[in-house]
Amino acid sequence: MACRSSGGGRRRGLLPAGVIAAALFALLLALPTAARAAADPFAELAATNFDVEAQGVRDLAVSGNPRAHAVINALRDGKLWAWKWPRPDAPLFIRTDSGIVDARTGAAVAAPAPVNLRRVIVNDSVRAAIETAEGALNLVSPVVAARLKAAEALFQSADAGALPLIEQALAKEHDPSVARVLREAHAAALLKSNTGSTEARLAAVDELAERADLLARGLLASLHGQPPQVAAAIAAAVRSIDRSLQLWGLLENVYYGISLGAVLLLAATGLAITFGVMGVINMAHGEMVMVGAYTTFVVQQLIAAFAPALTQFGLLFAVPAAFLAAGLLGVIIERTLIRFLYGRPLETLLATWGLSLILQQAVRSIFGPTNQDVTSPDWMSGAVHLGGLVLTVNRLWIILFALLVLGALMATLRWGGLGRSIRAVTQNRRMAAAMGIRTPVIDALTFGLGSGVAGMAGVALSQIDNVSPNLGQNYIIDSFIVVVVGGVGNLWGTLLGALILGVVDKFVEPFEGAVLAKILVLVLLILFIQRRPQGLFPPKGRVAEA
Amino acid sequence: MSSERFTLDRRQLLGAGIAVAAASGLTAMPGVVTEAKAAPAAPETGPIKVGILHSLSGTMAISEAPLKDVMLMLIAEQNAKGGVMGRQLQPVVVDPASNWPLFAEKAKQLLSVDKVAAVFGCWTSVSRKSVLPVFEQLNGILLYPVQYEGQECSRNVFYTGAAPNQQAIPAVDYLMNQVGVKRWVLEGTDYVYPRTTNKILEAYLKAKGVAPADMMINYTPFGYSDWQAEVAKIKAFGSAGKKTAVVSTINGDANVPFYKELGNQGIKATDIPVVAFSVGEQELAGIDTKPLVGHLAAWNYFESVDTPLNKEVVAAFKKFAKDDKRVFNDPMEAHYIGFNMWVKAVEKAGTTDHDAVIDAMIGVAHPNLTGDYATMMPNHHLTKPVLIGEIQGNGMFNVVWQTPGLVVAQPWSPYLPESKNLIGDWLPPMSCGSYDVVAGKCVGAKKA
Amino acid sequence: MRDRLTVATLACVLGGAALLAALNVLTAPASALHVPGFVISLVGKYLCYAILALAVDLVWGYAGILTLGHAAFFALGGYCMGMYLMREIGTRGVYANPVLPDFMVFIGWKELPWYWYGFNHFWFALPMAMIVPGALAFAFGWLAFRSRVSGVYLSIITQALTYALLLAFFRNDMGFGGNNGMTDFKDIVGIPLNRDSASVGLMLVTAVVLALVFVLARAMTRSRFGRVLIAVRDAESRTRFLGYRPESYKLVVWVFSAVIAGIGGALYVPQVGIINPSEFAPANSIEAVIWVAVGGRGTLAGAILGAVLVNLGKTWLTSALPEIWLFAIGAVFIVVTLFLPRGIIGLFTSRRSARAPQPADPAEPKPAAIESTAREAAG
């Protein structure tokens, strides 16, 4: 393991130089000393070289200039403008809502001609310097979350020079979570600095072992030149972290499998209805999902145009809209096409295949062949940390949504007039008609229901996959496989089938790679069908055959 | 089955019907019966036909359809200037529908039936490889605008896209030198372009002293959308304390879920930057790029490049497409360069005869849209600048670095043992696509 | 044994092929009657598809097995021929390696894998193009039919089979050229492929093979074996109770059909010039079924007709109407299934044999599922 050198001018990884500067800056806030005059950081900001620019940010942060915060914010937001050609006085301007102000003084000035200006752009290294600068300011922020973030940054940089700063912050810290991270940061910095007594170091190793995550492990693994007792403790700590990471890794695979299963479930549920209940093999099912995804896009566009305040709730409007759109389309298809093909499942397969081609091309003609932009609302972004697990929020919502949809569907079929009628028609069409149920209407509604569910699946899929005319093709085979594994027409079977397929795929993947995992799942399916030719939950009762 | 009886007239009718259907079907194909045999001797007067061989449906339509549009614009503009040698240009558009055998069939049709003077087309390496034998047999001209894996140098193809040393290697140099990257994840889709590129990069990184433990190479299938596990692996690899970057040869569609997952798992561009070779303005047009800000792409052109010629061409394209939101990307610039070079070559040769034009193309120079000149080299590739751009929130790129000069393409990679002694040079006396400089002879490929 | 339809079909196929060949070889290039080499290879391609369609019709029209994965057998046969053609390239490849094909050189392999041995001989490759799909069909069919998988389940797992093969052959590590497939063929048994004479020869061979296969299939379906097969198709349980073993009959016709498809694939590759994993795509298999449906299921001649007509239409539409050809093809499928349930051949036979036994669909298990679901939902 290479030894990381501490500090140094070139930004190489986890913000060493910046944190030293930040540490100094924070100390300066605590101690009433006059601000240090640096080389003009504003001129550095106006430079066209990114490294100089990053240095300018760091110098500005340290300088104690009262405008520092405003200028750094403007730079981050892309509102800082410099002169297009080099000038010795390096004018800098900030574009605010009320006009142009001079960056150095904050006073409003007459706007120079646009042709003379260029926006000061940032690259990753400048962005990192900005983050460091803000981190330093945040260490003394009244907001707990900001302090936590700054403490994490300190932990990651593990810089010895920051030790006094950390100790000072610890003394003042009263929030337990921030305090814990500060202790970890202290431990990291201590170990990295290769100083301190053996007891102190052993305590630091324990602290990090308790943290037990990837970063701690990485840090521990990269230490060397420690006294033998400490080295032994480090090795033991690394092993224990590895074990717990492995356990979390297993749980993570289960989570991935469940979330993949939820996606499969959503895509397959609608098919379970049309296929299972009506015996209709609908090869255009994937296109219903696509219609749902495009409906989401259209709803989003409409909200953006007419009610921008509701943007975050776009999905809530999209779900019923997609259900209606896909459902209506399903009803139309049933009335114009499927109706004539009942009792001929193989012809329906062929006709619906032709239909899927038409639908794909129609969408391609209307919206263009490119992907459409469907943004995720904020409440669906990010991840939840549960111990060592990182659960991405959007997939959590999808799992919930899939279960809700399945539950709603089961409820509809079990209770409610429509559900009863559907079951009656499926069991004995003639008798149901004789009892006064209008079978053509029920047929259309059932197909519409299945398609509507597919549309809702499209809403969910638009969050994790591309919205393009080819969206449906990616899911049609998997949907059929799920329905076949679960047993035709049985919603519980669909649920189980989807989960099994998802989990198997995700468990094989880390060992064999994604491609082989998929192939293995397919081979297993073929073998599984030998054992259970009619799926996990075959239809009970005597099956009439010719 | 024996109950199917035909009366005599029914059978005759059936037979005649089939024959007529077949015959009329064949004659319905444009000009079949009246056109001459395979070797396309294009007429010397009348409009000059130009073939456009890009998928307008199927999986590749997303990327290829805009290339058809830019070709139509270029042809229209050239016609407004009086055409070529006083003759108007006539575009012949066909749809190979992302189907590789269909590419070969359409290519044959364009060359032997429509007798086009040149074909602008293809995107994936498979499509190019499937039409290559057709172009070589019928001695056609193909202008291929997309970055690819190299290891090819055909007399009948002009490669206006980047070879690996004009994209992948400079990007890795940028990360190593400017960003200080020490650990590398090579993440690709499982097909030839990423495999070959990663092979080259692996050899290059080893040559630069990167240890195998600091490299991780992963492949995923086409259209892969469930990135949770892969991204977690990248995150784990990047937590070893050294600056890590991802070099992504992930194919088009799978990029969106990949970036989304990166954002969701909290990996920022400042932590682990991703440099992609297949993500351009067109691919970003469909997504919200705010979580991607700071990630990189390496191309020879970006729409945001600030030169007067670029602004003019992009504006003209948006006007032609009647849509302000259309974007302009690297392969479209390649077609711009290739088309103008072809026009110059035809005028230089004074004829559309394929052999003459092929010989006349070498040495032709035309301004590119980034402020330089592109020149067609004897190896049928261009000189190109390499630009590294950072993704912005509006789906455009900010150029953060550029090679100081133009890079000459090396279609035969010096980092692979089987090609390190090969060069391509179609000028006499070598006139060979894969000439072994050590052995001093032309290897395997055809001579002019 | 030969009825009028058979004679008509054979006449069209052989006669048409001979005519086209003559018009290519015997007329001068500038003549108005000349048929260009490109058309010849196009027709050859259609005839190969017709062979695939015949294979599908045998299992679907006569045994009631709706196969949505037959293109897998076609593609496997194609790969066998492709491997032979790649070996034939020898030192004329880009890397001039006498033994290894180009794509192996550039993934860094040093020697030929064991499964490529022998493919440098045409008389090994051709039988392999029949044996490999046959063996796979045997394994798959034995497992499937023995467990009495039928109907839609069978169709779905044939899709799974072809999809798995698609993914497998896409992998560059498999040694079959990965995503790029195999291309740039030079010659076949010494005859250069880029000559018109090669195209004509291949097309004629394909036509003859198609005719032979057609006659064989006809013989098979009109024999006693064929009658049992139809019985299995129409009433499997009853046939079983009568003492026959439907599994064996299905297996035999399934393997035979796979072998035929393999031959079709082997003839397809030299005429098209490339073999690539996308031939395994599920969509290709579904299209093969569409060809049979358009022509007329269970008539064999209909399969040939359907294959030629639909592909002709596709070729024409992708040139004439490139922006909307998918609409047209989709509409064709819908129109044919709604209004021509017995295909085009059925149009001609409908009046005379209104009460002819129709190819019945395999029985679908009656979904009593909703009741059980409700019960489970309640309990």
mmCIF file of N, CA and C in Angstrom, chain B residues 319-399:
data_model
loop_
_atom_site.group_PDB
_atom_site.id
_atom_site.type_symbol
_atom_site.label_atom_id
_atom_site.label_comp_id
_atom_site.label_asym_id
_atom_site.label_seq_id
_atom_site.Cartn_x
_atom_site.Cartn_y
_atom_site.Cartn_z
ATOM 1 N N LYS B 319 -31.890 25.892 -37.931
ATOM 2 C CA LYS B 319 -32.891 26.489 -38.827
ATOM 3 C C LYS B 319 -33.403 25.434 -39.789
ATOM 4 N N PHE B 320 -32.477 24.616 -40.313
ATOM 5 C CA PHE B 320 -32.876 23.578 -41.273
ATOM 6 C C PHE B 320 -33.819 22.572 -40.628
ATOM 7 N N ALA B 321 -33.524 22.214 -39.384
ATOM 8 C CA ALA B 321 -34.348 21.222 -38.700
ATOM 9 C C ALA B 321 -35.595 21.841 -38.110
ATOM 10 N N LYS B 322 -35.701 23.148 -38.193
ATOM 11 C CA LYS B 322 -36.841 23.903 -37.686
ATOM 12 C C LYS B 322 -37.088 23.580 -36.217
ATOM 13 N N ASP B 323 -36.019 23.419 -35.471
ATOM 14 C CA ASP B 323 -36.179 23.101 -34.055
ATOM 15 C C ASP B 323 -34.965 23.627 -33.321
ATOM 16 N N ASP B 324 -35.221 24.584 -32.450
ATOM 17 C CA ASP B 324 -34.104 25.201 -31.748
ATOM 18 C C ASP B 324 -33.454 24.281 -30.741
ATOM 19 N N LYS B 325 -34.155 23.198 -30.394
ATOM 20 C CA LYS B 325 -33.604 22.360 -29.334
ATOM 21 C C LYS B 325 -32.733 21.234 -29.885
ATOM 22 N N ARG B 326 -32.586 21.199 -31.231
ATOM 23 C CA ARG B 326 -31.723 20.155 -31.774
ATOM 24 C C ARG B 326 -30.285 20.449 -31.381
ATOM 25 N N VAL B 327 -29.525 19.385 -31.172
ATOM 26 C CA VAL B 327 -28.135 19.590 -30.777
ATOM 27 C C VAL B 327 -27.212 19.143 -31.908
ATOM 28 N N PHE B 328 -25.976 19.565 -31.810
ATOM 29 C CA PHE B 328 -24.976 19.262 -32.818
ATOM 30 C C PHE B 328 -23.831 18.547 -32.118
ATOM 31 N N ASN B 329 -23.452 17.389 -32.628
ATOM 32 C CA ASN B 329 -22.429 16.649 -31.895
ATOM 33 C C ASN B 329 -21.269 16.253 -32.794
ATOM 34 N N ASP B 330 -20.337 15.515 -32.211
ATOM 35 C CA ASP B 330 -19.090 15.178 -32.903
ATOM 36 C C ASP B 330 -19.297 14.429 -34.211
ATOM 37 N N PRO B 331 -20.104 13.346 -34.249
ATOM 38 C CA PRO B 331 -20.273 12.674 -35.540
ATOM 39 C C PRO B 331 -20.883 13.580 -36.603
ATOM 40 N N MET B 332 -21.698 14.545 -36.180
ATOM 41 C CA MET B 332 -22.273 15.460 -37.173
ATOM 42 C C MET B 332 -21.175 16.369 -37.725
ATOM 43 N N GLU B 333 -20.259 16.779 -36.841
ATOM 44 C CA GLU B 333 -19.148 17.570 -37.345
ATOM 45 C C GLU B 333 -18.303 16.733 -38.299
ATOM 46 N N ALA B 334 -18.162 15.449 -37.964
ATOM 47 C CA ALA B 334 -17.366 14.572 -38.837
ATOM 48 C C ALA B 334 -17.991 14.495 -40.224
ATOM 49 N N HIS B 335 -19.301 14.427 -40.280
ATOM 50 C CA HIS B 335 -19.968 14.413 -41.591
ATOM 51 C C HIS B 335 -19.768 15.736 -42.307
ATOM 52 N N TYR B 336 -19.789 16.818 -41.545
ATOM 53 C CA TYR B 336 -19.575 18.140 -42.146
ATOM 54 C C TYR B 336 -18.208 18.164 -42.827
ATOM 55 N N ILE B 337 -17.200 17.715 -42.077
ATOM 56 C CA ILE B 337 -15.850 17.700 -42.638
ATOM 57 C C ILE B 337 -15.776 16.730 -43.814
ATOM 58 N N GLY B 338 -16.294 15.531 -43.615
ATOM 59 C CA GLY B 338 -16.189 14.496 -44.644
ATOM 60 C C GLY B 338 -16.878 14.907 -45.927
ATOM 61 N N PHE B 339 -18.061 15.477 -45.805
ATOM 62 C CA PHE B 339 -18.814 15.883 -46.986
ATOM 63 C C PHE B 339 -18.049 16.946 -47.766
ATOM 64 N N ASN B 340 -17.576 17.949 -47.051
ATOM 65 C CA ASN B 340 -16.857 19.020 -47.740
ATOM 66 C C ASN B 340 -15.560 18.521 -48.363
ATOM 67 N N MET B 341 -14.915 17.579 -47.693
ATOM 68 C CA MET B 341 -13.700 17.001 -48.278
ATOM 69 C C MET B 341 -14.046 16.232 -49.544
ATOM 70 N N TRP B 342 -15.142 15.495 -49.497
ATOM 71 C CA TRP B 342 -15.518 14.720 -50.668
ATOM 72 C C TRP B 342 -15.811 15.652 -51.848
ATOM 73 N N VAL B 343 -16.515 16.743 -51.564
ATOM 74 C CA VAL B 343 -16.820 17.710 -52.632
ATOM 75 C C VAL B 343 -15.520 18.230 -53.238
ATOM 76 N N LYS B 344 -14.597 18.567 -52.365
ATOM 77 C CA LYS B 344 -13.323 19.079 -52.871
ATOM 78 C C LYS B 344 -12.600 18.022 -53.692
ATOM 79 N N ALA B 345 -12.655 16.785 -53.219
ATOM 80 C CA ALA B 345 -11.959 15.720 -53.939
ATOM 81 C C ALA B 345 -12.565 15.504 -55.323
ATOM 82 N N VAL B 346 -13.892 15.557 -55.379
ATOM 83 C CA VAL B 346 -14.545 15.367 -56.675
ATOM 84 C C VAL B 346 -14.138 16.482 -57.624
ATOM 85 N N GLU B 347 -14.115 17.703 -57.106
ATOM 86 C CA GLU B 347 -13.757 18.817 -57.979
ATOM 87 C C GLU B 347 -12.292 18.747 -58.374
ATOM 88 N N LYS B 348 -11.478 18.236 -57.461
ATOM 89 C CA LYS B 348 -10.056 18.081 -57.785
ATOM 90 C C LYS B 348 -9.869 17.022 -58.858
ATOM 91 N N ALA B 349 -10.620 15.930 -58.725
ATOM 92 C CA ALA B 349 -10.465 14.844 -59.701
ATOM 93 C C ALA B 349 -11.189 15.128 -60.996
ATOM 94 N N GLY B 350 -12.181 16.014 -60.921
ATOM 95 C CA GLY B 350 -12.938 16.356 -62.126
ATOM 96 C C GLY B 350 -13.953 15.305 -62.517
ATOM 97 N N THR B 351 -14.141 14.283 -61.676
ATOM 98 C CA THR B 351 -15.076 13.221 -62.013
ATOM 99 C C THR B 351 -15.564 12.572 -60.728
ATOM 100 N N THR B 352 -16.704 11.845 -60.839
ATOM 101 C CA THR B 352 -17.160 11.126 -59.653
ATOM 102 C C THR B 352 -16.668 9.687 -59.652
ATOM 103 N N ASP B 353 -15.832 9.333 -60.613
ATOM 104 C CA ASP B 353 -15.319 7.966 -60.662
ATOM 105 C C ASP B 353 -14.644 7.622 -59.345
ATOM 106 N N HIS B 354 -14.998 6.459 -58.804
ATOM 107 C CA HIS B 354 -14.589 6.159 -57.436
ATOM 108 C C HIS B 354 -13.088 6.112 -57.267
ATOM 109 N N ASP B 355 -12.391 5.443 -58.176
ATOM 110 C CA ASP B 355 -10.935 5.351 -58.012
ATOM 111 C C ASP B 355 -10.294 6.729 -58.004
ATOM 112 N N ALA B 356 -10.752 7.579 -58.929
ATOM 113 C CA ALA B 356 -10.154 8.913 -59.021
ATOM 114 C C ALA B 356 -10.397 9.700 -57.748
ATOM 115 N N VAL B 357 -11.623 9.595 -57.231
ATOM 116 C CA VAL B 357 -11.942 10.375 -56.035
ATOM 117 C C VAL B 357 -11.167 9.856 -54.828
ATOM 118 N N ILE B 358 -11.050 8.521 -54.740
ATOM 119 C CA ILE B 358 -10.305 7.957 -53.614
ATOM 120 C C ILE B 358 -8.872 8.480 -53.613
ATOM 121 N N ASP B 359 -8.268 8.500 -54.787
ATOM 122 C CA ASP B 359 -6.895 9.007 -54.843
ATOM 123 C C ASP B 359 -6.842 10.497 -54.563
ATOM 124 N N ALA B 360 -7.874 11.236 -55.025
ATOM 125 C CA ALA B 360 -7.841 12.688 -54.853
ATOM 126 C C ALA B 360 -8.114 13.127 -53.417
ATOM 127 N N MET B 361 -8.761 12.257 -52.613
ATOM 128 C CA MET B 361 -9.128 12.666 -51.252
ATOM 129 C C MET B 361 -7.901 12.893 -50.376
ATOM 130 N N ILE B 362 -6.868 12.113 -50.616
ATOM 131 C CA ILE B 362 -5.724 12.207 -49.703
ATOM 132 C C ILE B 362 -5.088 13.570 -49.831
ATOM 133 N N GLY B 363 -4.886 14.213 -48.722
ATOM 134 C CA GLY B 363 -4.268 15.534 -48.723
ATOM 135 C C GLY B 363 -5.263 16.669 -48.731
ATOM 136 N N VAL B 364 -6.529 16.370 -48.938
ATOM 137 C CA VAL B 364 -7.534 17.440 -48.937
ATOM 138 C C VAL B 364 -7.673 17.988 -47.525
ATOM 139 N N ALA B 365 -7.757 19.307 -47.417
ATOM 140 C CA ALA B 365 -7.917 19.926 -46.106
ATOM 141 C C ALA B 365 -9.163 20.782 -46.104
ATOM 142 N N HIS B 366 -9.810 20.849 -44.970
ATOM 143 C CA HIS B 366 -11.003 21.678 -44.836
ATOM 144 C C HIS B 366 -11.073 22.153 -43.390
ATOM 145 N N PRO B 367 -11.566 23.368 -43.154
ATOM 146 C CA PRO B 367 -11.643 23.814 -41.770
ATOM 147 C C PRO B 367 -12.589 22.935 -40.960
ATOM 148 N N ASN B 368 -12.175 22.610 -39.727
ATOM 149 C CA ASN B 368 -13.130 21.948 -38.852
ATOM 150 C C ASN B 368 -13.820 23.029 -38.015
ATOM 151 N N LEU B 369 -14.734 22.630 -37.178
ATOM 152 C CA LEU B 369 -15.537 23.637 -36.493
ATOM 153 C C LEU B 369 -14.910 24.102 -35.181
ATOM 154 N N THR B 370 -13.708 23.586 -34.871
ATOM 155 C CA THR B 370 -13.075 24.006 -33.625
ATOM 156 C C THR B 370 -11.955 24.989 -33.874
ATOM 157 N N GLY B 371 -11.886 25.528 -35.081
ATOM 158 C CA GLY B 371 -10.922 26.595 -35.338
ATOM 159 C C GLY B 371 -9.655 26.147 -36.027
ATOM 160 N N ASP B 372 -9.583 24.849 -36.352
ATOM 161 C CA ASP B 372 -8.373 24.360 -37.033
ATOM 162 C C ASP B 372 -8.717 23.880 -38.433
ATOM 163 N N TYR B 373 -7.739 23.207 -39.028
ATOM 164 C CA TYR B 373 -7.968 22.545 -40.290
ATOM 165 C C TYR B 373 -7.892 21.050 -40.090
ATOM 166 N N ALA B 374 -8.791 20.333 -40.743
ATOM 167 C CA ALA B 374 -8.697 18.883 -40.748
ATOM 168 C C ALA B 374 -8.113 18.464 -42.079
ATOM 169 N N THR B 375 -7.185 17.528 -42.034
ATOM 170 C CA THR B 375 -6.555 17.067 -43.275
ATOM 171 C C THR B 375 -6.745 15.564 -43.402
ATOM 172 N N MET B 376 -7.033 15.107 -44.617
ATOM 173 C CA MET B 376 -7.191 13.671 -44.845
ATOM 174 C C MET B 376 -5.812 13.079 -45.090
ATOM 175 N N MET B 377 -5.405 12.184 -44.208
ATOM 176 C CA MET B 377 -4.061 11.633 -44.283
ATOM 177 C C MET B 377 -4.034 10.394 -45.181
ATOM 178 N N PRO B 378 -2.849 9.947 -45.561
ATOM 179 C CA PRO B 378 -2.782 8.756 -46.416
ATOM 180 C C PRO B 378 -3.382 7.504 -45.771
ATOM 181 N N ASN B 379 -3.540 7.515 -44.453
ATOM 182 C CA ASN B 379 -4.159 6.331 -43.849
ATOM 183 C C ASN B 379 -5.675 6.460 -43.787
ATOM 184 N N HIS B 380 -6.213 7.416 -44.532
ATOM 185 C CA HIS B 380 -7.659 7.611 -44.654
ATOM 186 C C HIS B 380 -8.302 8.065 -43.353
ATOM 187 N N HIS B 381 -7.504 8.606 -42.467
ATOM 188 C CA HIS B 381 -8.057 9.178 -41.245
ATOM 189 C C HIS B 381 -7.709 10.664 -41.206
ATOM 190 N N LEU B 382 -8.349 11.379 -40.289
ATOM 191 C CA LEU B 382 -8.153 12.828 -40.228
ATOM 192 C C LEU B 382 -7.198 13.221 -39.110
ATOM 193 N N THR B 383 -6.710 14.453 -39.197
ATOM 194 C CA THR B 383 -6.039 15.045 -38.045
ATOM 195 C C THR B 383 -7.108 15.755 -37.238
ATOM 196 N N LYS B 384 -7.059 15.543 -35.936
ATOM 197 C CA LYS B 384 -8.131 16.099 -35.106
ATOM 198 C C LYS B 384 -7.564 16.620 -33.787
ATOM 199 N N PRO B 385 -8.203 17.660 -33.236
ATOM 200 C CA PRO B 385 -7.831 18.072 -31.881
ATOM 201 C C PRO B 385 -8.613 17.224 -30.895
ATOM 202 N N VAL B 386 -8.119 17.084 -29.683
ATOM 203 C CA VAL B 386 -8.871 16.329 -28.682
ATOM 204 C C VAL B 386 -9.322 17.293 -27.599
ATOM 205 N N LEU B 387 -10.591 17.284 -27.327
ATOM 206 C CA LEU B 387 -11.150 18.192 -26.333
ATOM 207 C C LEU B 387 -11.737 17.377 -25.179
ATOM 208 N N ILE B 388 -11.487 17.850 -23.975
ATOM 209 C CA ILE B 388 -12.138 17.260 -22.809
ATOM 210 C C ILE B 388 -13.170 18.270 -22.334
ATOM 211 N N GLY B 389 -14.396 17.804 -22.210
ATOM 212 C CA GLY B 389 -15.458 18.712 -21.790
ATOM 213 C C GLY B 389 -16.120 18.229 -20.519
ATOM 214 N N GLU B 390 -16.556 19.171 -19.723
ATOM 215 C CA GLU B 390 -17.308 18.844 -18.511
ATOM 216 C C GLU B 390 -18.780 19.086 -18.752
ATOM 217 N N ILE B 391 -19.609 18.157 -18.280
ATOM 218 C CA ILE B 391 -21.051 18.281 -18.467
ATOM 219 C C ILE B 391 -21.570 19.438 -17.633
ATOM 220 N N GLN B 392 -22.436 20.233 -18.260
ATOM 221 C CA GLN B 392 -23.055 21.340 -17.544
ATOM 222 C C GLN B 392 -24.515 21.035 -17.268
ATOM 223 N N GLY B 393 -25.105 21.842 -16.478
ATOM 224 C CA GLY B 393 -26.500 21.601 -16.116
ATOM 225 C C GLY B 393 -27.469 21.708 -17.268
ATOM 226 N N ASN B 394 -27.043 22.344 -18.361
ATOM 227 C CA ASN B 394 -27.975 22.519 -19.474
ATOM 228 C C ASN B 394 -27.731 21.508 -20.590
ATOM 229 N N GLY B 395 -26.976 20.454 -20.290
ATOM 230 C CA GLY B 395 -26.767 19.424 -21.302
ATOM 231 C C GLY B 395 -25.658 19.732 -22.289
ATOM 232 N N MET B 396 -24.998 20.859 -22.131
ATOM 233 C CA MET B 396 -23.870 21.182 -22.994
ATOM 234 C C MET B 396 -22.563 20.877 -22.257
ATOM 235 N N PHE B 397 -21.458 21.052 -22.968
ATOM 236 C CA PHE B 397 -20.164 20.762 -22.358
ATOM 237 C C PHE B 397 -19.320 22.020 -22.276
ATOM 238 N N ASN B 398 -18.581 22.143 -21.217
ATOM 239 C CA ASN B 398 -17.580 23.206 -21.111
ATOM 240 C C ASN B 398 -16.232 22.599 -21.409
ATOM 241 N N VAL B 399 -15.509 23.186 -22.354
ATOM 242 C CA VAL B 399 -14.204 22.626 -22.675
ATOM 243 C C VAL B 399 -13.229 22.989 -21.569
#
